[in-house]
Amino acid sequence: MPDIISLGALIVSSAAGTVAGANALYLGTLALAYGGLAAGSTLLSRAFMPKPSVPKPEDGTYNLKQSVPALPIILGRVKKAGDYVFLEETNGVAYHIIVHAGHRIQGYVKHYLHDEEVTLDGSGTVVSPAHFFDDGNDYVKIASRLGLPVETAYADVVSFFSSIWTNNHRGDGLASIKMRCSTAPSKDYLKIYPNQMPEHSAVIDGMLLYDPRNGSTVFTNNLAIMRLWHLTSPYGGKLSMDDMHLPDWSRAASVCGQNVTNRSGGTENRYDGGLWFRANSDQIAVGKTLDQAADMVVYERADGKIGVHAGEYVEPTITLTKNDILSFGLNVNVDPSTTVLAVRGRFTDPSDLYNTNDAAIYGNPYVGEDTERTLTVDNVAVQSHNDIQRLQKLAYIRRNAARISITAHYDPDHDVAYHRFIRVQYAPKLSDAVIEITSKVTVSLTNMTVSFSGIVVPSNLYAFDAATEEGEPGASIVIIPPTGAPVPVNFDVVIQTEVVSGGSSAAYALATWDFLSPALTYELEWERVTGSTGPQSVVSTAGETQVRSGYLADGTQYKFRLRTWSGGASSDWTASEIRTATADPTPPGVVAGAAAVGGAGQASFSWTAPNSANYAAVRIYVNTVNSFSGSTLVATEYGPPNLADGRVVTGLTAGVKYGFIEAINASGIPATAQATGSFTVT
């Protein structure tokens, strides 16, 4: 047995521990200590091979297209893109299948196309933002799979691509989405897809984890439960649940779930968070990230099981006095090169689409000097400004704390090795100080001594008054969604006429609107209200505030609408305006000699047409009272001007009637109606 050994109280990972200590569980250094030199050397050689670091939120912004990516793992709630496993097109429709996690997830919370949050209806159609659902046509549909042990293939992909994608392509254990994007008309492409082909990402509630407090498997944001899973997973410590001291982990989970007050006066869990990584990520770095986020220290107990010191203060039960201490070293740590004036923080901000943001600075980086002295706590698993501020305060205290090194008599009944906090009474240097152990505890069985290092911390180490100590976070970047071209303002349509060849008149529509920019052009569209043969349109000159239609059919009703064009994209259409085309707005003269004679179920009407060049016809009306208002049109008789004319109208009911005859021009514009007087229908 070696003269000096590191006992089982091995710090596996600690924000205050050494790198060697943090790596020990994974690298096999215990095998080296006990003579397993060959195995230990092999593990160490593998450890020096570079591995991907823990991804930052920005690393999950874009979907990856590569042959065989490492499986992604999601703990807690995160926002990320995924890995393409299928991208094909048929009949103008592109089908994307994207995998977000290599395991069962709790569910998809929100979907984003680029940075726009989208709303899905019951069938998965993207109905908001509106440009993805233009004129009632759906262009994007999203379906999802949770990654169940036995999943279901996407039926439409199987139907359209049966030669390469079958019902056997289920994606068992893979959380994925299928996005169907239809081709947009060329003139509307940039309006519907302002950022080109949509780039999908999602806010996802990740893996279901075992909670040792009640034995259930649930979705949670609890960092201690995530760390327990990580140590027992194939992607982390590769240990079994039997290797874990579950009472410790239950206590740590409860500490993480304690309520704390934030700067706004609300409450939140003490240590909640989330992150994602890949199966080939540096798992030591993943573990250290989780430990730092909840200020946990993972260690190996005397019985060989893995325990954890939760991120809380525990009143020391061991006190070392002068009689116990053989060697004592104290560094009050006042050197500017080792102390800091302030601590900066960087965390994942859910309110900013889960991007990395700067927290408020804890302390003042400039006090009586021009040189900035700061430390940065950067943790992608932290998703609360209050949490990162508490970690910044802890880092500030620990960085500036006095440091000690002690060699004391070894007492097996009061083993320092399994305590995070102890008391030291070594007057006058330290009268009664709380020490946080920051190194491995080394025991010499030859000399029966124990050696360790630590820092002097206050007994209220974890106290935090959010109202006074939690600063205001930095402003997030406000993402303004693309609005496209502006909808025309004060759109109006007026029917006008002009003389064409042969001296006749023709009608056209003149559309007007308010001026907004010289760079904008406007498209006017018109279509018959009934009997339409299809819409027609014309585009204005840039910078103009009016545009005219082509010639319109005389006396026909049309509906008109307008939209703006800018940079190849259009705005929404305005509401339709209904107008009647009138080529000749001038009425003809009135008829002369209007008269009517009743008969059996009929009446004979007579008149002399006016001597007007634009005369076209007369309209004959009948009423039961001597008033044109409320009369009924019973006939229209066409004829030449300045001639006597007549018309027999049949199908009249018996009784005294009154007739009215009005002359009209070709556009249907009437002259004043002339009364015939009364007549009797028998």
XYZ file of C-alpha atoms in Angstrom:
682
model
C 0.000 0.000 0.000
C 1.419 3.434 -0.798
C 2.535 5.636 2.027
C 0.083 8.386 1.055
C -3.216 7.661 -0.656
C -6.252 9.646 -1.658
C -9.154 8.018 0.120
C -12.552 7.377 -1.384
C -13.734 10.898 -0.583
C -12.773 11.916 -4.094
C -14.274 15.135 -5.378
C -15.602 14.157 -8.763
C -16.660 17.592 -9.869
C -16.716 20.941 -8.164
C -16.780 24.558 -9.186
C -14.029 25.079 -6.617
C -12.157 21.807 -7.231
C -9.156 21.053 -9.399
C -9.359 19.770 -12.948
C -7.620 16.574 -11.924
C -10.123 16.023 -9.165
C -13.037 16.702 -11.464
C -11.779 14.225 -14.037
C -10.792 11.460 -11.694
C -13.965 9.412 -11.776
C -13.882 9.189 -15.558
C -10.154 8.903 -16.232
C -9.409 6.014 -13.964
C -6.761 7.657 -11.758
C -7.840 5.427 -8.894
C -6.608 2.515 -10.983
C -3.235 4.234 -11.200
C -3.138 4.817 -7.446
C -3.772 1.187 -6.675
C -1.401 -0.279 -9.211
C -3.627 -0.618 -12.306
C -1.007 1.213 -14.345
C -1.795 -0.279 -17.745
C -5.539 0.276 -17.537
C -5.056 3.733 -16.116
C -2.637 4.692 -18.861
C -5.081 3.580 -21.525
C -7.856 5.663 -19.998
C -5.594 8.666 -19.672
C -4.453 8.431 -23.281
C -8.058 8.429 -24.413
C -8.752 11.414 -22.203
C -6.284 13.557 -24.125
C -8.166 12.964 -27.388
C -10.133 16.142 -28.219
C -13.896 15.942 -27.797
C -16.615 18.414 -28.768
C -17.328 20.887 -25.992
C -20.768 21.507 -24.492
C -22.796 23.295 -27.196
C -23.838 26.874 -26.581
C -27.403 27.940 -27.391
C -26.186 29.607 -30.575
C -24.791 26.257 -31.749
C -28.365 25.021 -32.105
C -29.554 27.834 -34.355
C -29.317 25.995 -37.665
C -30.371 22.536 -38.752
C -27.423 20.348 -39.671
C -27.096 18.349 -42.863
C -24.431 15.679 -42.483
C -24.202 11.942 -42.906
C -24.350 10.524 -39.361
C -24.424 13.167 -36.612
C -23.995 12.136 -32.986
C -27.268 11.764 -31.106
C -28.474 14.962 -29.436
C -29.542 14.816 -25.774
C -31.947 17.368 -24.267
C -32.234 17.930 -20.521
C -34.853 20.396 -19.318
C -36.356 22.993 -21.656
C -34.220 24.295 -24.515
C -34.610 25.879 -27.912
C -32.702 24.213 -30.710
C -32.674 23.218 -34.340
C -32.076 19.620 -35.349
C -30.407 17.199 -37.743
C -31.805 16.459 -41.198
C -32.576 12.841 -41.956
C -34.756 13.497 -45.014
C -35.146 16.346 -47.516
C -36.850 15.691 -50.846
C -39.269 17.473 -53.197
C -42.141 16.309 -55.356
C -44.851 18.196 -57.249
C -43.547 21.502 -55.957
C -43.682 20.457 -52.283
C -40.540 19.997 -50.163
C -40.610 17.490 -47.294
C -38.184 17.950 -44.376
C -37.727 15.426 -41.562
C -35.572 16.808 -38.758
C -34.478 14.957 -35.606
C -34.083 17.040 -32.448
C -33.326 14.413 -29.818
C -32.093 10.848 -29.720
C -34.573 9.865 -27.019
C -38.180 10.249 -25.908
C -39.054 13.841 -25.047
C -41.874 15.376 -23.050
C -43.024 17.415 -26.031
C -42.662 20.338 -28.411
C -43.640 23.614 -26.723
C -43.243 26.143 -29.541
C -42.192 26.028 -33.163
C -40.156 28.706 -34.913
C -39.459 29.335 -38.579
C -36.272 31.349 -38.550
C -36.907 33.629 -35.543
C -40.673 33.862 -35.996
C -42.826 31.953 -33.537
C -45.553 30.196 -35.509
C -49.055 29.072 -34.599
C -50.404 25.714 -35.771
C -54.034 24.759 -36.177
C -55.375 21.322 -35.315
C -54.004 19.784 -38.515
C -50.517 21.252 -38.100
C -50.987 24.035 -40.649
C -49.001 27.184 -39.915
C -51.671 29.891 -39.734
C -49.581 32.626 -38.114
C -47.602 34.699 -39.048
C -50.073 35.488 -41.798
C -47.547 35.475 -44.636
C -47.316 31.672 -44.328
C -51.093 31.498 -44.863
C -51.524 33.921 -47.752
C -55.020 34.432 -49.200
C -56.272 31.401 -47.284
C -53.688 29.080 -48.878
C -51.520 27.081 -46.473
C -47.860 26.819 -47.428
C -46.246 25.192 -44.363
C -47.416 22.235 -42.281
C -45.603 20.757 -39.278
C -46.155 17.348 -37.670
C -44.094 15.900 -34.824
C -43.092 12.668 -33.112
C -42.052 12.423 -29.438
C -39.510 9.628 -29.895
C -41.513 6.775 -28.396
C -39.888 3.306 -28.308
C -42.045 2.353 -31.303
C -42.876 5.333 -33.491
C -45.030 5.833 -36.589
C -43.623 6.762 -39.981
C -44.861 9.987 -41.597
C -47.563 8.654 -43.914
C -47.395 11.286 -46.648
C -43.626 10.906 -46.963
C -44.063 7.143 -47.311
C -46.798 7.717 -49.904
C -44.811 10.098 -52.105
C -41.344 8.567 -51.661
C -42.078 4.872 -51.189
C -38.953 3.851 -53.097
C -36.653 5.427 -50.487
C -38.853 5.876 -47.392
C -41.110 3.107 -46.108
C -43.223 2.331 -43.073
C -40.085 0.816 -41.548
C -38.582 4.310 -41.339
C -40.391 4.950 -38.069
C -37.648 6.742 -36.160
C -38.011 4.676 -32.993
C -36.658 6.655 -30.046
C -36.039 9.768 -32.157
C -37.962 12.977 -31.439
C -38.560 14.598 -34.806
C -40.712 16.919 -36.876
C -41.856 16.741 -40.472
C -42.182 20.080 -42.214
C -43.995 20.317 -45.537
C -43.327 23.485 -47.552
C -45.309 24.210 -50.721
C -43.883 26.249 -53.568
C -45.214 29.795 -53.641
C -46.177 31.665 -56.833
C -43.142 33.496 -58.188
C -44.685 36.926 -57.717
C -45.566 36.137 -54.073
C -42.488 34.084 -53.162
C -40.686 36.732 -51.106
C -43.896 37.697 -49.378
C -44.642 34.143 -48.260
C -41.023 33.161 -47.642
C -39.277 36.477 -46.780
C -36.214 34.570 -45.480
C -36.208 31.958 -48.253
C -36.820 28.331 -47.266
C -37.982 28.230 -43.607
C -35.343 27.251 -41.038
C -37.126 25.278 -38.315
C -36.271 25.285 -34.628
C -38.346 24.554 -31.541
C -38.617 25.057 -27.819
C -38.589 21.510 -26.481
C -39.260 19.905 -23.104
C -36.645 17.193 -23.091
C -35.979 13.844 -21.479
C -38.072 12.221 -18.771
C -35.785 11.681 -15.736
C -35.869 9.518 -12.616
C -36.659 11.491 -9.455
C -35.202 9.680 -6.398
C -37.536 11.558 -4.049
C -40.590 9.608 -5.156
C -39.270 6.998 -7.573
C -41.183 8.422 -10.528
C -39.911 9.266 -14.003
C -41.007 12.753 -14.996
C -40.013 15.763 -17.023
C -38.178 18.257 -14.838
C -35.884 21.280 -14.938
C -34.215 20.216 -11.672
C -30.438 20.343 -12.141
C -29.632 17.750 -9.461
C -31.932 15.209 -11.114
C -30.259 15.955 -14.461
C -26.831 15.341 -12.910
C -28.021 12.059 -11.370
C -29.197 10.912 -14.794
C -25.942 12.045 -16.388
C -23.792 10.021 -14.018
C -25.875 6.891 -14.667
C -26.294 7.284 -18.419
C -24.252 5.777 -21.257
C -23.391 9.343 -22.272
C -21.982 10.319 -18.858
C -20.580 8.365 -15.919
C -21.885 4.991 -17.126
C -22.671 4.066 -13.531
C -25.734 2.210 -12.284
C -28.355 3.559 -9.916
C -27.002 1.091 -7.334
C -23.727 3.023 -7.441
C -25.469 6.207 -6.282
C -26.157 7.230 -2.673
C -29.769 8.222 -3.326
C -30.459 10.015 0.006
C -27.832 12.577 -0.996
C -29.383 12.998 -4.417
C -32.880 13.308 -2.984
C -31.650 16.074 -0.695
C -29.918 17.830 -3.603
C -33.084 17.656 -5.708
C -35.070 19.183 -2.851
C -32.534 21.983 -2.484
C -32.762 22.696 -6.214
C -36.542 22.864 -5.882
C -36.562 25.327 -2.973
C -38.299 28.648 -3.634
C -36.213 31.807 -3.854
C -37.338 35.377 -4.458
C -36.123 37.222 -7.553
C -35.696 40.951 -8.166
C -39.262 41.346 -9.430
C -40.666 39.914 -6.188
C -41.721 36.642 -7.778
C -40.605 33.176 -6.717
C -38.708 30.571 -8.691
C -36.877 27.323 -7.984
C -33.391 27.734 -6.564
C -31.552 25.705 -9.198
C -33.543 25.062 -12.357
C -32.064 24.974 -15.842
C -31.540 22.997 -18.982
C -29.070 22.237 -21.721
C -28.504 20.020 -24.716
C -25.401 18.188 -25.868
C -24.394 15.351 -28.138
C -23.447 11.800 -27.337
C -19.862 12.558 -28.384
C -19.593 15.790 -26.386
C -16.982 16.054 -23.639
C -18.967 14.437 -20.845
C -16.645 15.777 -18.164
C -17.437 19.274 -19.369
C -21.161 18.447 -19.377
C -20.940 17.236 -15.777
C -18.976 20.269 -14.628
C -21.513 22.554 -16.317
C -24.401 20.941 -14.424
C -22.460 20.990 -11.146
C -21.553 24.643 -11.470
C -25.124 25.610 -12.382
C -26.406 24.207 -9.055
C -23.169 24.674 -7.061
C -23.011 20.927 -6.407
C -19.981 18.853 -5.438
C -20.102 15.208 -6.514
C -17.910 12.836 -4.492
C -17.195 9.185 -3.793
C -18.183 8.033 -0.314
C -16.304 5.635 1.950
C -18.716 2.866 0.942
C -17.841 3.405 -2.723
C -21.122 5.026 -3.656
C -21.410 8.405 -5.339
C -22.932 11.149 -3.244
C -23.446 14.839 -3.740
C -23.159 17.960 -1.632
C -26.081 20.146 -2.662
C -25.625 23.843 -3.296
C -26.487 24.834 0.276
C -24.716 25.695 3.476
C -24.471 22.858 6.015
C -23.504 23.745 9.562
C -20.118 22.088 10.233
C -20.038 19.158 12.632
C -16.218 18.981 12.722
C -14.084 21.616 14.441
C -10.289 21.563 14.214
C -8.440 23.372 17.006
C -4.788 24.203 17.595
C -4.406 20.873 19.350
C -5.554 19.053 16.192
C -3.533 21.061 13.681
C 0.098 20.189 12.959
C 0.707 22.610 10.108
C -1.266 25.731 9.259
C -0.860 28.058 6.274
C -2.902 31.202 5.699
C -2.985 33.411 2.614
C -5.275 36.387 3.215
C -5.438 36.865 -0.573
C -5.084 40.619 -1.012
C -2.916 40.533 -4.127
C -4.683 42.380 -7.002
C -3.473 39.686 -9.380
C -5.540 37.010 -7.616
C -8.567 38.968 -6.429
C -11.394 40.548 -8.380
C -13.509 43.654 -8.020
C -16.498 42.269 -9.866
C -17.915 39.129 -11.460
C -19.625 39.044 -14.825
C -22.171 36.428 -15.795
C -23.447 34.828 -18.978
C -26.517 32.607 -19.038
C -29.165 31.205 -21.372
C -32.074 33.641 -21.396
C -35.495 32.070 -22.133
C -37.005 35.534 -22.609
C -34.584 36.135 -25.487
C -35.337 32.984 -27.488
C -32.881 30.997 -25.332
C -29.848 32.953 -26.539
C -26.776 33.586 -24.410
C -27.083 36.938 -22.625
C -24.991 38.967 -20.220
C -26.185 39.245 -16.644
C -25.813 42.324 -14.483
C -22.283 42.787 -13.130
C -21.913 41.780 -9.496
C -19.594 44.289 -7.828
C -17.774 47.237 -9.388
C -14.965 46.462 -11.833
C -13.457 49.930 -11.419
C -12.661 51.042 -7.874
C -9.905 53.624 -7.552
C -7.997 52.374 -10.549
C -8.208 52.170 -14.322
C -7.570 48.444 -14.667
C -10.605 46.213 -14.878
C -10.396 43.198 -12.572
C -13.261 40.804 -13.259
C -14.107 37.139 -13.351
C -16.768 35.631 -15.611
C -19.235 32.881 -14.703
C -20.387 31.480 -18.036
C -22.834 28.596 -17.816
C -25.166 27.442 -20.591
C -27.302 25.351 -18.212
C -28.382 28.367 -16.148
C -31.653 29.820 -17.433
C -32.443 32.341 -14.716
C -30.938 35.767 -14.106
C -31.447 35.286 -10.376
C -29.549 31.982 -10.492
C -26.584 33.408 -12.400
C -26.455 36.408 -10.046
C -26.309 34.074 -7.032
C -23.514 32.118 -8.713
C -21.701 35.388 -9.444
C -21.865 36.331 -5.775
C -20.529 32.906 -4.750
C -17.695 33.245 -7.271
C -16.907 36.736 -5.939
C -16.745 35.521 -2.339
C -14.668 32.459 -3.170
C -12.227 34.276 -5.439
C -11.494 36.928 -2.809
C -11.579 34.586 0.192
C -8.588 33.903 2.366
C -6.946 30.575 1.560
C -5.678 28.023 4.037
C -3.730 24.785 3.932
C -3.859 22.446 6.908
C -2.203 19.256 8.065
C -3.912 17.805 11.134
C -4.067 14.639 13.161
C -6.195 12.012 11.446
C -9.266 10.979 13.417
C -11.306 8.219 11.711
C -14.336 9.144 13.816
C -14.249 12.726 12.501
C -13.180 12.197 8.933
C -12.762 15.571 7.235
C -12.801 13.804 3.868
C -16.584 13.596 3.719
C -17.473 17.149 4.688
C -17.732 20.237 2.539
C -17.676 22.699 5.461
C -15.697 22.480 8.726
C -14.752 24.938 11.458
C -11.191 25.912 12.341
C -10.201 27.566 15.639
C -6.621 28.720 15.294
C -6.349 31.978 17.212
C -5.203 34.618 16.653
C -5.171 33.991 12.899
C -8.586 32.359 12.791
C -10.682 32.493 15.914
C -13.710 30.513 14.733
C -13.833 30.366 10.940
C -15.957 28.339 8.539
C -13.794 26.601 5.946
C -15.033 25.271 2.605
C -12.775 22.418 1.505
C -11.682 22.905 -2.107
C -9.164 20.097 -2.620
C -8.890 16.372 -2.265
C -8.313 15.291 1.291
C -5.081 13.288 1.559
C -4.466 10.896 4.438
C -1.032 9.603 5.440
C -1.474 6.293 7.234
C 2.207 6.288 8.172
C 2.007 9.599 10.022
C -1.739 9.401 10.724
C -2.271 12.864 9.329
C -4.816 14.438 7.043
C -4.002 17.298 4.640
C -6.292 19.560 2.641
C -6.783 23.083 1.346
C -9.768 25.375 1.602
C -11.097 28.891 1.730
C -12.578 30.954 4.541
C -16.254 31.635 3.881
C -19.025 33.326 5.881
C -21.691 31.190 7.497
C -24.272 33.059 5.381
C -22.440 32.113 2.193
C -25.662 31.411 0.284
C -27.653 34.367 1.612
C -28.941 36.541 -1.226
C -31.282 39.534 -1.087
C -32.606 39.798 -4.634
C -34.167 43.217 -4.034
C -30.757 44.774 -3.368
C -28.207 42.318 -4.781
C -29.747 41.132 -8.042
C -29.002 43.782 -10.612
C -30.976 44.576 -13.695
C -30.176 42.285 -16.631
C -28.978 43.770 -19.865
C -31.510 44.580 -22.524
C -32.211 41.758 -24.946
C -32.070 42.208 -28.669
C -35.605 42.777 -29.878
C -36.232 40.755 -32.997
C -38.635 42.584 -35.283
C -40.394 40.141 -37.596
C -40.414 41.062 -41.282
C -43.487 43.119 -42.078
C -43.095 43.146 -45.856
C -44.476 45.923 -47.988
C -46.973 48.274 -46.304
C -50.661 47.954 -47.134
C -51.841 50.953 -49.217
C -53.378 53.802 -47.259
C -56.593 55.639 -48.280
C -57.212 53.529 -51.375
C -60.059 54.883 -53.554
C -61.414 54.216 -57.053
C -63.202 56.683 -59.352
C -64.804 55.721 -62.687
C -63.831 58.129 -65.446
C -64.461 58.326 -69.194
C -62.587 59.437 -72.267
C -63.400 59.769 -75.955
C -62.014 56.977 -78.103
C -61.901 56.475 -81.838
C -65.222 57.157 -83.594
C -66.172 59.788 -81.032
C -67.688 57.333 -78.545
C -66.816 57.300 -74.860
C -65.195 54.514 -72.852
C -65.011 54.023 -69.065
C -61.939 53.219 -66.984
C -61.101 53.184 -63.253
C -58.606 55.611 -61.696
C -57.172 54.305 -58.393
C -55.506 56.646 -55.894
C -53.699 56.248 -52.552
C -51.470 58.138 -50.099
C -47.782 58.609 -50.860
C -45.426 56.597 -48.593
C -42.127 56.117 -50.420
C -40.711 56.704 -53.901
C -39.440 53.108 -53.876
C -42.902 51.537 -53.760
C -45.015 50.404 -56.691
C -48.679 49.454 -56.562
C -50.704 46.775 -58.311
C -54.364 47.472 -59.106
C -56.544 44.426 -59.764
C -60.113 44.492 -61.110
C -62.668 41.809 -61.881
C -66.361 41.678 -62.826
C -68.654 41.076 -59.883
C -70.752 38.603 -61.900
C -69.852 36.627 -64.984
C -66.142 37.180 -64.413
C -63.638 35.906 -66.946
C -60.787 36.328 -64.468
C -59.010 39.249 -62.788
C -56.866 41.759 -64.632
C -54.172 43.958 -63.134
C -51.788 46.803 -63.827
C -48.720 48.055 -61.896
C -48.034 51.718 -61.236
C -44.813 53.605 -61.796
C -42.590 53.830 -58.685
C -43.354 56.891 -56.599
C -46.752 57.564 -58.230
C -49.959 57.849 -56.215
C -52.401 56.774 -58.928
C -52.834 54.232 -61.666
C -55.627 53.595 -64.195
C -57.197 50.365 -65.327
C -57.899 49.260 -68.857
C -61.251 50.025 -70.496
C -64.250 48.575 -68.706
C -67.495 47.148 -70.048
C -70.130 49.839 -69.943
C -72.765 49.461 -67.240
C -70.956 46.528 -65.577
C -70.122 46.253 -61.856
C -66.475 45.644 -60.963
C -64.585 44.988 -57.736
C -61.186 46.655 -57.319
C -58.348 46.054 -54.844
C -54.779 47.333 -54.457
C -51.504 46.060 -52.987
C -47.980 47.393 -52.582
C -44.788 45.908 -54.027
C -41.308 46.410 -52.578
C -38.148 44.415 -53.211
C -40.008 41.610 -54.959
C -42.488 41.142 -52.104
C -46.059 42.358 -51.934
C -48.341 43.518 -49.161
C -51.762 42.089 -48.440
C -54.587 43.248 -50.686
C -56.821 46.044 -49.540
C -60.527 45.404 -49.085
C -62.397 45.374 -52.412
C -64.149 48.492 -53.673
C -67.274 47.973 -55.857
C -67.843 50.386 -58.739
C -70.096 50.442 -61.843
C -68.418 51.342 -65.141
C -70.165 54.261 -66.877
C -68.913 55.371 -70.287
C -71.506 58.162 -70.717
C -72.493 59.982 -67.530
C -74.760 62.492 -69.384
C -78.460 61.556 -69.416
C -80.502 61.962 -72.640
C -83.513 64.272 -72.929
C -86.895 63.249 -71.513
C -89.531 61.411 -73.540
C -92.569 63.306 -74.822
C -96.219 62.255 -74.940
C -95.945 59.512 -72.358
C -99.250 57.635 -72.253
C -100.710 54.255 -71.304
C -104.001 52.445 -72.090
C -105.126 49.511 -69.953
C -106.497 46.218 -71.187
C -107.100 42.635 -70.058
C -103.999 41.806 -68.003
C -101.926 44.260 -70.024
C -101.290 47.891 -70.947
C -100.157 49.656 -74.100
C -97.476 52.316 -73.507
C -96.570 55.023 -76.051
C -94.045 57.886 -76.165
C -91.844 59.940 -78.455
C -88.097 59.435 -77.969
C -86.046 62.562 -77.257
C -83.934 64.104 -79.974
C -80.670 63.222 -78.135
C -77.670 61.650 -79.815
C -76.936 59.548 -76.745
C -80.462 58.194 -76.402
C -80.537 54.398 -76.283
C -83.803 53.140 -74.756
C -86.626 53.691 -72.323
C -87.455 51.935 -69.085
C -91.133 51.415 -68.290
C -92.269 51.347 -64.643
C -95.677 50.561 -63.085
C -96.984 51.471 -59.627
C -100.291 51.197 -57.800
C -100.026 54.824 -56.631
C -99.138 57.951 -58.535
C -95.473 57.995 -57.417
C -92.331 57.000 -59.251
C -90.756 56.077 -55.930
C -91.489 52.431 -55.246
C -92.544 51.646 -58.826
C -91.582 48.383 -60.529
C -89.569 48.081 -63.737
C -91.658 46.029 -66.149
C -89.886 46.507 -69.506
C -86.966 48.103 -71.371
C -87.509 49.160 -74.992
C -84.575 50.096 -77.241
C -84.982 52.365 -80.236
C -83.668 55.354 -82.193
C -83.972 58.983 -80.994
C -86.672 61.452 -82.074
C -89.241 58.827 -83.135
C -92.648 57.788 -81.812
C -92.451 54.389 -80.141
C -94.525 52.032 -78.052
C -94.613 48.756 -76.118
C -97.348 46.387 -74.894
C -96.601 45.086 -71.420
C -98.417 41.903 -70.433
C -98.778 40.001 -67.181
C -100.191 42.891 -65.178
C -102.660 42.365 -62.335
C -106.122 43.914 -62.456
C -106.697 47.334 -60.955
C -105.912 50.981 -61.361
C -102.261 51.491 -62.265
C -99.895 54.398 -62.883
C -97.114 54.298 -65.467
C -93.739 56.065 -65.747
C -91.346 56.170 -68.722
C -87.702 57.285 -68.438
C -85.164 57.665 -71.218
C -81.643 56.215 -70.686
C -78.335 56.398 -72.533
C -76.102 53.446 -73.424
C -74.513 53.535 -69.951
C -77.914 53.256 -68.312
C -77.897 56.863 -67.075
C -81.593 57.921 -66.898
C -83.382 61.154 -67.651
C -86.283 62.274 -65.483
C -89.132 59.773 -65.620
C -92.348 60.983 -67.258
C -95.760 59.964 -65.872
C -98.402 58.365 -68.124
C -101.288 59.035 -65.781
C -103.644 56.344 -64.514
C -104.978 53.373 -66.461
C -107.098 50.380 -65.556
C -106.062 46.773 -66.080
C -109.037 44.370 -66.329
